[in-house]
Amino acid sequence: MKRRTYYFLILVIILGLVTIRSVFKTDRREPGPPTIVRVLDGDTAVLDGGEEVRLLGIDTPELGEPFADSAAAFLAHLILRKDIRLQHDFRKRDSYGRLLAYVYIDDTLLANVVLVSEGLARVYLFPDDITNRPVIDRLIAAQRQALAANRGIWSVPVRPEDRYVGNRKTMRFHRPGCDGAVKIVPRNRIVFDTREAALYDGYSPCRTCRP
Ligand SMILES: [Zn+2]
């Protein structure tokens, strides 16, 4: 056999193997469930395709606040590399383009609720966008249990007031002297005797007066 023919045959064989390999590779690629590859903080994570997901209905402590690191570490332990399912509510994305979702793990656990149960997130509702009543009820029930047990963020002492003012429309509550409290129109205004009473009903503390 001439040397050139020999090299040509080798080349054909290599090309053949590469083609066969790539065919098998494409056959194996089935669209599986999405997975989380990175956790950014207690309520934000990154999907394998690069999209960011913001967990709906909850809010975890901001960076530097007590339990912020615990919440992020817990979320990572809970959802990294697991098979997940995203369930959207009224709005699929927020103004930053992030997906807004309830994140189910192995189709059973709901990560949003688990974080609240552990006292690592508070319920954070947007009445116009968060409409899934069964999920809202689960979130509020989880918060009631975590509160009663003084778990996580609920163990952090907060300067008390003799009453608190809530806004039925936004589901936020304030210290009585907060601008946010003063501006509430009478039909949306609700007064709570204790902070716990507001939290028990699913209201979230104002980010300014931090009741
Ligand atoms: Zn306030």
PDB file of N, CA, C and O and ligand atoms in Angstrom, residues 173-175 178-181 206-211, ligand 1:
ATOM      1  N   PHE A 173     -46.145  46.478  56.892  1.00  0.00           N
ATOM      2  CA  PHE A 173     -46.529  47.162  58.135  1.00  0.00           C
ATOM      3  C   PHE A 173     -45.367  47.994  58.649  1.00  0.00           C
ATOM      4  O   PHE A 173     -44.205  47.748  58.312  1.00  0.00           O
ATOM      5  N   HIS A 174     -45.710  49.031  59.428  1.00  0.00           N
ATOM      6  CA  HIS A 174     -44.757  50.073  59.823  1.00  0.00           C
ATOM      7  C   HIS A 174     -44.832  50.358  61.314  1.00  0.00           C
ATOM      8  O   HIS A 174     -45.847  50.073  61.966  1.00  0.00           O
ATOM      9  N   ARG A 175     -43.776  51.036  61.801  1.00  0.00           N
ATOM     10  CA  ARG A 175     -43.833  51.689  63.098  1.00  0.00           C
ATOM     11  C   ARG A 175     -44.768  52.896  62.914  1.00  0.00           C
ATOM     12  O   ARG A 175     -44.804  53.479  61.809  1.00  0.00           O
ATOM     13  N   CYS A 178     -43.519  56.150  61.076  1.00  0.00           N
ATOM     14  CA  CYS A 178     -42.923  56.064  59.734  1.00  0.00           C
ATOM     15  C   CYS A 178     -43.770  56.827  58.710  1.00  0.00           C
ATOM     16  O   CYS A 178     -44.995  56.801  58.763  1.00  0.00           O
ATOM     17  N   ASP A 179     -43.106  57.497  57.764  1.00  0.00           N
ATOM     18  CA  ASP A 179     -43.799  58.187  56.668  1.00  0.00           C
ATOM     19  C   ASP A 179     -44.749  57.237  55.947  1.00  0.00           C
ATOM     20  O   ASP A 179     -45.847  57.611  55.564  1.00  0.00           O
ATOM     21  N   GLY A 180     -44.275  56.023  55.777  1.00  0.00           N
ATOM     22  CA  GLY A 180     -45.083  55.014  55.088  1.00  0.00           C
ATOM     23  C   GLY A 180     -46.389  54.735  55.809  1.00  0.00           C
ATOM     24  O   GLY A 180     -47.400  54.417  55.177  1.00  0.00           O
ATOM     25  N   ALA A 181     -46.376  54.857  57.141  1.00  0.00           N
ATOM     26  CA  ALA A 181     -47.591  54.616  57.928  1.00  0.00           C
ATOM     27  C   ALA A 181     -48.534  55.798  57.823  1.00  0.00           C
ATOM     28  O   ALA A 181     -49.753  55.646  57.685  1.00  0.00           O
ATOM     29  N   CYS A 206     -41.742  46.927  56.899  1.00  0.00           N
ATOM     30  CA  CYS A 206     -41.266  47.980  55.988  1.00  0.00           C
ATOM     31  C   CYS A 206     -39.742  47.987  56.016  1.00  0.00           C
ATOM     32  O   CYS A 206     -39.128  47.816  57.065  1.00  0.00           O
ATOM     33  N   ARG A 207     -39.118  48.215  54.866  1.00  0.00           N
ATOM     34  CA  ARG A 207     -37.652  48.190  54.790  1.00  0.00           C
ATOM     35  C   ARG A 207     -37.027  49.466  55.346  1.00  0.00           C
ATOM     36  O   ARG A 207     -35.824  49.508  55.569  1.00  0.00           O
ATOM     37  N   THR A 208     -37.853  50.510  55.529  1.00  0.00           N
ATOM     38  CA  THR A 208     -37.312  51.770  56.046  1.00  0.00           C
ATOM     39  C   THR A 208     -37.343  51.811  57.569  1.00  0.00           C
ATOM     40  O   THR A 208     -36.314  52.004  58.212  1.00  0.00           O
ATOM     41  N   CYS A 209     -38.544  51.607  58.161  1.00  0.00           N
ATOM     42  CA  CYS A 209     -38.644  51.738  59.622  1.00  0.00           C
ATOM     43  C   CYS A 209     -38.323  50.425  60.342  1.00  0.00           C
ATOM     44  O   CYS A 209     -38.171  50.407  61.556  1.00  0.00           O
ATOM     45  N   ARG A 210     -38.225  49.332  59.594  1.00  0.00           N
ATOM     46  CA  ARG A 210     -37.827  48.021  60.122  1.00  0.00           C
ATOM     47  C   ARG A 210     -38.497  47.656  61.447  1.00  0.00           C
ATOM     48  O   ARG A 210     -37.832  47.528  62.471  1.00  0.00           O
ATOM     49  N   PRO A 211     -39.823  47.533  61.429  1.00  0.00           N
ATOM     50  CA  PRO A 211     -40.530  47.224  62.684  1.00  0.00           C
ATOM     51  C   PRO A 211     -40.267  45.787  63.169  1.00  0.00           C
ATOM     52  O   PRO A 211     -39.934  44.942  62.359  1.00  0.00           O
TER      53      PRO A 211
HETATM   54 ZN    ZN B   1     -42.127  52.047  57.545  1.00  0.00          ZN
END
